[in-house]
Coordinates of C-alpha atoms in Angstrom, one line a residue:
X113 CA 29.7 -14.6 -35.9
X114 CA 29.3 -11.4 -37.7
X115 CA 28.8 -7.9 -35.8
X116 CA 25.1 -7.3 -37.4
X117 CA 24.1 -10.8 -36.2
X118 CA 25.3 -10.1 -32.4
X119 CA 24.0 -6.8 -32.6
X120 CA 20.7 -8.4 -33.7
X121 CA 20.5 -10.8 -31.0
X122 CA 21.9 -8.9 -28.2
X123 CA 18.6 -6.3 -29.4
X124 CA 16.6 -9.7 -28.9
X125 CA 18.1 -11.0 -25.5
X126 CA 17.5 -7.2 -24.1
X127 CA 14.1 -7.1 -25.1
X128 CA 13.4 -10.6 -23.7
X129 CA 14.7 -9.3 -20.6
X130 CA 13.2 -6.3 -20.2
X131 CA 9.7 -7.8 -21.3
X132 CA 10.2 -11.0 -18.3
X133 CA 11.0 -7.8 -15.6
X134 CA 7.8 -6.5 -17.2
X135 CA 5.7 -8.9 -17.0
X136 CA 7.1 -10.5 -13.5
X137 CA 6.6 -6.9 -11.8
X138 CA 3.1 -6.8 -13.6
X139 CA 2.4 -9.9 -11.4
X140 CA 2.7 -8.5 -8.2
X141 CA -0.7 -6.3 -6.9
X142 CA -0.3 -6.5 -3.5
X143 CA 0.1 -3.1 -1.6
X144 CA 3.6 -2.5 -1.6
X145 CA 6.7 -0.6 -1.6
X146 CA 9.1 -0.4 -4.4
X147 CA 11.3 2.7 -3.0
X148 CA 13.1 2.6 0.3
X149 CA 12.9 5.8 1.0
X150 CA 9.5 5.5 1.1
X151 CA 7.6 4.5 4.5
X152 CA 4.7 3.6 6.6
X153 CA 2.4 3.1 3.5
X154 CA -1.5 2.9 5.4
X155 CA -4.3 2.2 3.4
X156 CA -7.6 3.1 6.1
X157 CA -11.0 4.3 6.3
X158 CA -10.6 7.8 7.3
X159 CA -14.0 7.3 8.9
X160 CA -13.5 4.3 11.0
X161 CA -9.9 3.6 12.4
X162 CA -10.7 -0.3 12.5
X163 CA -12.6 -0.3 9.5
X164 CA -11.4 -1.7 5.8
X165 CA -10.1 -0.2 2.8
X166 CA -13.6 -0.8 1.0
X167 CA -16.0 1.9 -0.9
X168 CA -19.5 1.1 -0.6
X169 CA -21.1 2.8 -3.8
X170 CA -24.6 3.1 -1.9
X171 CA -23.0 5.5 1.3
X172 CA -21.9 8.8 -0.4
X173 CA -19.8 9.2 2.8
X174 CA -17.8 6.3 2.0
X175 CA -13.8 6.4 1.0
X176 CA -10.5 5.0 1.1
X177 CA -7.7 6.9 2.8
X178 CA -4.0 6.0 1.5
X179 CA -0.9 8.0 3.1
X180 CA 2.7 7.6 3.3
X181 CA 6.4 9.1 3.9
X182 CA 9.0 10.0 1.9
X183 CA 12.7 10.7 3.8
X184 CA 13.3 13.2 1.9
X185 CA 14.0 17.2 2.6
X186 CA 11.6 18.1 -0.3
X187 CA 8.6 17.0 -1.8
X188 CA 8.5 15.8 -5.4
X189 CA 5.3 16.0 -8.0
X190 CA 3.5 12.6 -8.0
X191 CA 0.6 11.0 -10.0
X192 CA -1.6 8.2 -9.4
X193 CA -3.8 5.7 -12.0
X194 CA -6.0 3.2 -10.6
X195 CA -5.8 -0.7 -11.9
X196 CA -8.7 -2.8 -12.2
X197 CA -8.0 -6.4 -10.8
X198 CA -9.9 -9.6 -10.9
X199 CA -10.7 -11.6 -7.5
X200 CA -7.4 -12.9 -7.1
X201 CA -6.0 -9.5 -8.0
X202 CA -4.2 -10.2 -11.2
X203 CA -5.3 -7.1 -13.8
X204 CA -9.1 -7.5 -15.4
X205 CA -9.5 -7.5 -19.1
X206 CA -11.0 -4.5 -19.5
X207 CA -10.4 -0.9 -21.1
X208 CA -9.6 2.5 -18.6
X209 CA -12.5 3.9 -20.4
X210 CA -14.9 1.3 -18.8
X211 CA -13.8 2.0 -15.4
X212 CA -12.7 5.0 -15.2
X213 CA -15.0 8.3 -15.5
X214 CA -12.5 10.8 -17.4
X215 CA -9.0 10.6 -17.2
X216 CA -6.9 7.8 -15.7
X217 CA -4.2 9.9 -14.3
X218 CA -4.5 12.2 -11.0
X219 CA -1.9 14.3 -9.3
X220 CA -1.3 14.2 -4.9
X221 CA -2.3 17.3 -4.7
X222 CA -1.6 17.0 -0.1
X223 CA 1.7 16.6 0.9
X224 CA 3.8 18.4 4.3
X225 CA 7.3 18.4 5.4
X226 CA 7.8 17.3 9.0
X227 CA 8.8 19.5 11.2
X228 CA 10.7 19.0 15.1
X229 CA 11.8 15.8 14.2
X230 CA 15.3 13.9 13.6
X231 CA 14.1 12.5 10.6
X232 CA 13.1 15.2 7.5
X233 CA 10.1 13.8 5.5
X234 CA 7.5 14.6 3.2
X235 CA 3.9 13.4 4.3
X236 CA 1.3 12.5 1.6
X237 CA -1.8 11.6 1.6
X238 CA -4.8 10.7 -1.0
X239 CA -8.6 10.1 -0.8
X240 CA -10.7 8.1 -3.1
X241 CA -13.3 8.8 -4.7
X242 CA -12.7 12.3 -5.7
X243 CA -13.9 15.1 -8.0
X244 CA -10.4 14.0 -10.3
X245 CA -11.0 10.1 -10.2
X246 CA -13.9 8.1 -9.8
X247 CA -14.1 4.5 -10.4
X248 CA -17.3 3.2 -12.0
X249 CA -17.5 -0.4 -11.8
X250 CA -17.3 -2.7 -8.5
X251 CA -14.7 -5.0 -7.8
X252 CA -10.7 -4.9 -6.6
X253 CA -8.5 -1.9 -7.5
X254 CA -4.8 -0.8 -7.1
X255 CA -3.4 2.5 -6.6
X256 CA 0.1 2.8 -8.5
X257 CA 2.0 5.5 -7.4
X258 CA 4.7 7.2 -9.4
X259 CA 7.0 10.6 -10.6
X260 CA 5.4 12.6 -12.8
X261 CA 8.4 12.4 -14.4
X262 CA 8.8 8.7 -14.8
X263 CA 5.4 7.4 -15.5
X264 CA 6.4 4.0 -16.2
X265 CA 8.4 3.5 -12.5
X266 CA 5.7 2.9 -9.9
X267 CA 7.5 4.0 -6.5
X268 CA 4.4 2.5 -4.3
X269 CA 1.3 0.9 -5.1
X270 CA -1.9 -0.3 -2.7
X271 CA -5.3 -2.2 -2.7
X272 CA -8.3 -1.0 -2.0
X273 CA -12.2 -2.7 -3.0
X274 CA -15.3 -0.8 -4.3
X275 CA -18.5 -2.7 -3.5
X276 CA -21.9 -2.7 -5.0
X277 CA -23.1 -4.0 -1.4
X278 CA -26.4 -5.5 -2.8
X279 CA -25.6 -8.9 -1.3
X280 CA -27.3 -9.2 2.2
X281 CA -24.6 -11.4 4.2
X282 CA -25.1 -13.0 7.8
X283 CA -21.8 -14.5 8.7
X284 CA -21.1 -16.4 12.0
X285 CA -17.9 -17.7 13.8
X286 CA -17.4 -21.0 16.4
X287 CA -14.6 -22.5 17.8
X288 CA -17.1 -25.9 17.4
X289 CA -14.9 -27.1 14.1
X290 CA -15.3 -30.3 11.6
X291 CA -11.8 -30.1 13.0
X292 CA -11.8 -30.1 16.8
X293 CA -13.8 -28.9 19.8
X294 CA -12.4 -25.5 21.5
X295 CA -8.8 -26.7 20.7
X296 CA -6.8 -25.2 17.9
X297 CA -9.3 -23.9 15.0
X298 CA -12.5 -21.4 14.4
X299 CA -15.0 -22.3 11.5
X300 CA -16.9 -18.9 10.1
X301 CA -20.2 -19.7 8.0
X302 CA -21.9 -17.7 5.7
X303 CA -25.6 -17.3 4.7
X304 CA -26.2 -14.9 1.5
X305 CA -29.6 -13.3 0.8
X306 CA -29.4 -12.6 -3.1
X307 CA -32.7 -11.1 -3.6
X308 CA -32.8 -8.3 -5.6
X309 CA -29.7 -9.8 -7.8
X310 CA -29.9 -11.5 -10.9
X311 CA -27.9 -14.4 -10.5
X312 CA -27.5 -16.6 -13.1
X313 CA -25.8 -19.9 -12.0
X314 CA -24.9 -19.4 -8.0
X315 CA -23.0 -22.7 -8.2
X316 CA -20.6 -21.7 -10.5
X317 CA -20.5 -17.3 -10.8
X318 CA -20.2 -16.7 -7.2
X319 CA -16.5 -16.6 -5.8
X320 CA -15.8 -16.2 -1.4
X321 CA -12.6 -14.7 -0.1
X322 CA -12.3 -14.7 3.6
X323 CA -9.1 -13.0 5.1
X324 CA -8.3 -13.5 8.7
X325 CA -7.1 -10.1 10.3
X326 CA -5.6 -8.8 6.9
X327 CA -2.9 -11.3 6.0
X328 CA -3.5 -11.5 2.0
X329 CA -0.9 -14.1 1.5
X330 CA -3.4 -17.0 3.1
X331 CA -7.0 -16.0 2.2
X332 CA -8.9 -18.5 1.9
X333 CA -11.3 -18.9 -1.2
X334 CA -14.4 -20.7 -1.8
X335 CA -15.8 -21.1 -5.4
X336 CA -19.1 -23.4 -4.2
X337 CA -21.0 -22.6 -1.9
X338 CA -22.6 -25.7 -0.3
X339 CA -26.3 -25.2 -1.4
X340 CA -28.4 -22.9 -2.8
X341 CA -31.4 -21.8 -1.2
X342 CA -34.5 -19.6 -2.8
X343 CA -33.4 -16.5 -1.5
X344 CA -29.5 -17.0 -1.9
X345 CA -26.6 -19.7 -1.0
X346 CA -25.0 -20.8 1.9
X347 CA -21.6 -21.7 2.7
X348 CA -20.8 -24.0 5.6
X349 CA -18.9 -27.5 6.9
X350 CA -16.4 -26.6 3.8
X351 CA -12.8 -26.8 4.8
X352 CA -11.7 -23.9 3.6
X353 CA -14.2 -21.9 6.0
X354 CA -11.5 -23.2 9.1
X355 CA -8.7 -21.4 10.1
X356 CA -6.1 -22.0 12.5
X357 CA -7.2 -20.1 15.5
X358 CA -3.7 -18.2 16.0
X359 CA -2.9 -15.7 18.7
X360 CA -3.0 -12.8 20.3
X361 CA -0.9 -10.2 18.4
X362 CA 1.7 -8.3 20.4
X363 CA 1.9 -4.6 20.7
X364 CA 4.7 -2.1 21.8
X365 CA 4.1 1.6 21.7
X366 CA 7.2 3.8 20.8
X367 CA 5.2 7.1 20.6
X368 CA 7.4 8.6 23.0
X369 CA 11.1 8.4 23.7
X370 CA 11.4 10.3 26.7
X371 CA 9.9 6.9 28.5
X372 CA 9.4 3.5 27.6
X373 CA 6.2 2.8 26.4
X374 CA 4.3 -1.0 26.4
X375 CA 6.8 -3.9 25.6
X376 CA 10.2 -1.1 25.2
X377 CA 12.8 -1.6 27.3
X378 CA 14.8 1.2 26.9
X379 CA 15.8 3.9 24.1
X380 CA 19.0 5.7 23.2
X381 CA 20.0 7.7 21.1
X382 CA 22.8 7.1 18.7
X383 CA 23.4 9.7 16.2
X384 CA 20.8 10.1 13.6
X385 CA 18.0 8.2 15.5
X386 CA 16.8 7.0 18.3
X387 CA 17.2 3.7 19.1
X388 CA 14.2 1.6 20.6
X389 CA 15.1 -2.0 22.6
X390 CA 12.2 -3.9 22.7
X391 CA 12.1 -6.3 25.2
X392 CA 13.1 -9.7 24.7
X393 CA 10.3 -12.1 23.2
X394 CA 10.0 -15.7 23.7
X395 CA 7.7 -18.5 22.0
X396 CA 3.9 -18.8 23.1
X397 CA 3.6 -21.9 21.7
X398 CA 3.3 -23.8 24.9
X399 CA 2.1 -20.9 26.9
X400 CA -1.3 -20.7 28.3
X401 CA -3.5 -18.4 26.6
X402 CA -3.2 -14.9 27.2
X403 CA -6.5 -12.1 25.9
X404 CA -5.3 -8.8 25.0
X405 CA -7.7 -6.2 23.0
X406 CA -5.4 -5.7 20.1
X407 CA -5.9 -4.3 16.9
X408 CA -5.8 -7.0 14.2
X409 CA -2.1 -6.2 13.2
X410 CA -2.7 -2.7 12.3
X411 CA -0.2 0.1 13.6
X412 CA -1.0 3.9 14.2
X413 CA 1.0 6.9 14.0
X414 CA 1.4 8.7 17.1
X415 CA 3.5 11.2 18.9
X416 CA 2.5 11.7 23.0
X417 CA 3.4 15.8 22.8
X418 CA 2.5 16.0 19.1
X419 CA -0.5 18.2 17.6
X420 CA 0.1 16.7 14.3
X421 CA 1.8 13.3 14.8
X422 CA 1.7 12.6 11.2
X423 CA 4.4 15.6 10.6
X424 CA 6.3 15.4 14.5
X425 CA 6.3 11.7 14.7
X426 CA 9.6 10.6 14.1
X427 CA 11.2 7.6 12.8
X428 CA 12.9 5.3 15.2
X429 CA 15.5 2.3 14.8
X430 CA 13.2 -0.5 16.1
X431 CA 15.2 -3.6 17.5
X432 CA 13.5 -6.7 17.9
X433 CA 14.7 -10.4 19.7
X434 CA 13.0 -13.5 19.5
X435 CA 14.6 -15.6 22.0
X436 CA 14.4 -19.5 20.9
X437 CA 16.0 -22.1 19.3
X438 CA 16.9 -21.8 15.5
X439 CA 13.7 -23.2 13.3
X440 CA 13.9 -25.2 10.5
X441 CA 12.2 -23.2 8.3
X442 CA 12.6 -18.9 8.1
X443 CA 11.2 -16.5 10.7
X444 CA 8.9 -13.5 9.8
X445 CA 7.5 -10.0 11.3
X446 CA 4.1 -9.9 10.3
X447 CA 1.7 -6.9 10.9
X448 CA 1.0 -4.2 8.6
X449 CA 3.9 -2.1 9.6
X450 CA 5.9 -4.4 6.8
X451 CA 3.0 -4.9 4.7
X452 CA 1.8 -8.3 5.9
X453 CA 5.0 -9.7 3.0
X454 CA 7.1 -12.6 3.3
X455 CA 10.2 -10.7 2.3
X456 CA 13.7 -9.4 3.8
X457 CA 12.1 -6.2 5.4
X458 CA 10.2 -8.8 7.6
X459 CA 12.7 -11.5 7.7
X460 CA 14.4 -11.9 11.2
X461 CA 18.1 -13.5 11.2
X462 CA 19.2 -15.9 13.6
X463 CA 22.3 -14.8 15.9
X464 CA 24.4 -17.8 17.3
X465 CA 25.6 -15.8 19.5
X466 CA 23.2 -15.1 21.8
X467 CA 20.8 -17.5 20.7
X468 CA 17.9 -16.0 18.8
X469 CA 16.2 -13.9 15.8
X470 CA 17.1 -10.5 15.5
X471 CA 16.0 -7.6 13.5
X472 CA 15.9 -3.9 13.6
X473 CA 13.3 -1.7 11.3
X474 CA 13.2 2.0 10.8
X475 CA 9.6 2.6 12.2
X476 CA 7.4 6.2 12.4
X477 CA 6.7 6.7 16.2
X478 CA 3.3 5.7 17.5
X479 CA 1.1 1.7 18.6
X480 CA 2.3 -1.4 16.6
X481 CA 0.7 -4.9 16.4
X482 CA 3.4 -7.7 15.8
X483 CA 3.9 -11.4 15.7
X484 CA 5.8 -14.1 14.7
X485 CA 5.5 -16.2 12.0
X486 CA 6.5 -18.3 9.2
X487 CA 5.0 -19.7 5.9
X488 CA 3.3 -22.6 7.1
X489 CA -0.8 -22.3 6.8
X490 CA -1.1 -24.7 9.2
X491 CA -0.2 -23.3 12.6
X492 CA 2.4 -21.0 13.4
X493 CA 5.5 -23.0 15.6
X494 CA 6.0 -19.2 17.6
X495 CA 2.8 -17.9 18.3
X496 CA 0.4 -21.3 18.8
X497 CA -2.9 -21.6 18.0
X498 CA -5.7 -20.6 20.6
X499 CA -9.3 -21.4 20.2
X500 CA -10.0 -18.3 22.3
X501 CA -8.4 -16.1 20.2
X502 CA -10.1 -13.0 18.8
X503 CA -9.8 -12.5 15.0
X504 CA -11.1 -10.7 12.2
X505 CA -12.6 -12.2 9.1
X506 CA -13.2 -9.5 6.2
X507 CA -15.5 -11.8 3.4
X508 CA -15.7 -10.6 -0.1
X509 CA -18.4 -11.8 -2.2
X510 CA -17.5 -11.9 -6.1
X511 CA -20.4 -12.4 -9.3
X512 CA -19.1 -12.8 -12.0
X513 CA -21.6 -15.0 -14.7
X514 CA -20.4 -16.7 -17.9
X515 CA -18.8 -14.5 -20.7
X516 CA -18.3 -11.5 -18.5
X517 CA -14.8 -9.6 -18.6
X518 CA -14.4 -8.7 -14.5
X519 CA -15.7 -9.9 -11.6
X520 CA -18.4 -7.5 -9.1
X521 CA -17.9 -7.2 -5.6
X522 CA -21.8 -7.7 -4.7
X523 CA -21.0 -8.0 -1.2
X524 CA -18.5 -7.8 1.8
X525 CA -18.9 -8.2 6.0
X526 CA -16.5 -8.8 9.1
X527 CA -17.3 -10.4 11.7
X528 CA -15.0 -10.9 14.9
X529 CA -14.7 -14.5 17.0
X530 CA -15.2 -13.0 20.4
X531 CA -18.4 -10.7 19.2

């Protein structure tokens, strides 16, 4: 083979490459982390600790709050663009210009070093809307996150959902299933007043996401609704409105190493942390059920003696133990403390030698949801499935009629099973 030919297909193989990592990172949307030195990535309403990271374009008040870490003893200059996504957040087909009002390209303008703590790192934080970006049309949206010096490395990227909020929406909630009887499931139903919207086929344009207490991996969607009425549709008895009832999640509080806080057992410190035993978990599967007012997996930075906890909390080697029997299939943290993924940040390993699952995170002090899990959508073999349970359903409502390029969100809700 002669050297012009392998250099010409060597050129080829490379840019095959490099166009599969390309277009296989391209594919992922959901809020995440591509940096490890970057943490405790929170995307919240700074108005409404519980609330979701939606805009409403008819409340002026209304934003999206995203902040993170860097460990790091200096900050570094970074930009932002915003992506427009479809309803099942893959990228729309449609030009910057026709989202975005100006440029699509912002700078974090709020960043701080932390200061009193064992760890050295940079806090940033961004709101949305604001007088550098504003997104004009409805619908799902990510935040990439990069170096001003390396445009085309996104560090950190996360969701967030601008609504038009013209769709009236009267959800409901039972533990009475097509399923079972106050046993293992909760149904949610729907009715949608579309007055005021020109709809042009309700049977076919409308598209229902429903996702139980922010886990994005097993939203449920609904692309019929089950009739149409004058004044709107309504969904009910469909299957994909029930959802394994689940469980209480489980909380520990590390916001202050002096003494152990809820579910800690002890900490110590070993030289450049401190180290945080939690105390030993065990299976609820066959438990009786237990309430707890918890906080839908979400976590919260705090620091007991701190004045600003987001610059004095510190960061804290986290151990976890599941004790139980080894599963056949692989055991996961989920919570938004790893980003509700399915990956090796929330994979625990099993330890022969003392009999169950183990794993240790580097967490920012402060009040963490938790559970145990696995990829099954059926039920979860750890936690059980409780009719009583109190969840959260976030519905999205998506329009999106024949020939158009993206879809609207017309209309979103929550609703909570023990309301």
């Amino acid at each position: 083979m002669s050297m012009v030919l392998q250099k010409s297909i060597g050129k080829y193989l490379l840019l095959f490459l490099f166009t599969v990592n390309i277009s296989v990172f391209a594919q992922n949307t959901q809020t995440d982390i591509f940096e490890p030195s970057f943490k405790s990535l929170q995307v919240t309403d700074p108005n409404n600790l519980l609330g979701q990271p939606i805009i409403v374009t008819t409340n002026a008040d209304s934003r999206i709050k995203i902040s993170f870490d860097e460990l790091a003893e200096d900050n570094r200059y970074l930009r932002y663009r915003l992506v427009h996504c479809n309803s099942n957040w893959q990228r729309s087909d449609i030009s910057e210009i026709d989202y975005i009002d100006g440029f699509n390209e912002g700078h974090i303008h709020s960043y701080e070093l932390s200061y009193n703590t064992l760890a050295h790192y940079v806090h940033y934080s961004l709101e949305l809307p604001n007088e550098d970006m504003m997104p004009l049309l409805s619908g799902n949206y990510l935040v990439e996150i990069f170096d001003e010096n390396d445009p085309n490395r996104v560090l950190l990227q996360a969701r967030f959902m601008l609504s038009e909020d013209k769709a009236r929406m009267s959800p409901s909630v039972t533990t009475r299933t097509d399923y079972d009887y106050n046993n293992k499931h909760q149904q949610v139903s729907l009715n949608v007043n579309l007055e005021g919207l020109d709809i042009e086929n309700a049977y076919t344009d409308l598209r229902l996401v429903i996702i139980q207490n922010g886990k994005v991996n097993s939203a449920h969607v609904i692309d019929t609704p089950l009739r149409v009425t004058p004044d709107g549709v309504v969904y009910e008895h469909q299957s994909d409105l029930i959802f394994p009832a689940g469980n209480e999640y489980r909380r520990f509080d590390i916001a202050n190493v002096r003494y152990p806080g809820m579910n800690v057992s002890n900490f110590e410190y070993i030289d450049p942390y401190y180290n945080a035993m939690l105390e030993c978990d065990y299976p609820r599967i066959s438990s009786r059920y237990q309430y707890d007012s918890d906080q839908s997996g979400r976590f919260y930075v705090d620091e007991l003696n701190a004045t600003e906890p987001n610059l004095q909390a510190d960061y804290i080697l986290t151990f976890f133990t599941l004790k139980c029997p080894e599963l056949d299939e692989d055991v996961y943290l989920d919570g938004d403390f790893v980003l509700r993924k399915f990956d090796s940040d929330s994979k625990m390993i099993y330890d022969d030698t003392i009999g169950a699952y183990i794993k240790t995170l580097l967490l920012k002090q402060g009040m963490y949801n938790y559970q145990y899990t696995t990829k099954s959508d059926l039920f979860n073999p750890i936690e059980g499935d409780f009719y009583e349970t109190a969840n959260e359903y976030l519905m999205l409502l998506y329009y999106r009629p024949m020939g158009a390029r993206y879809d609207r969100l017309i209309g979103t809700t929550v609703i909570y099973s023990d309301k």
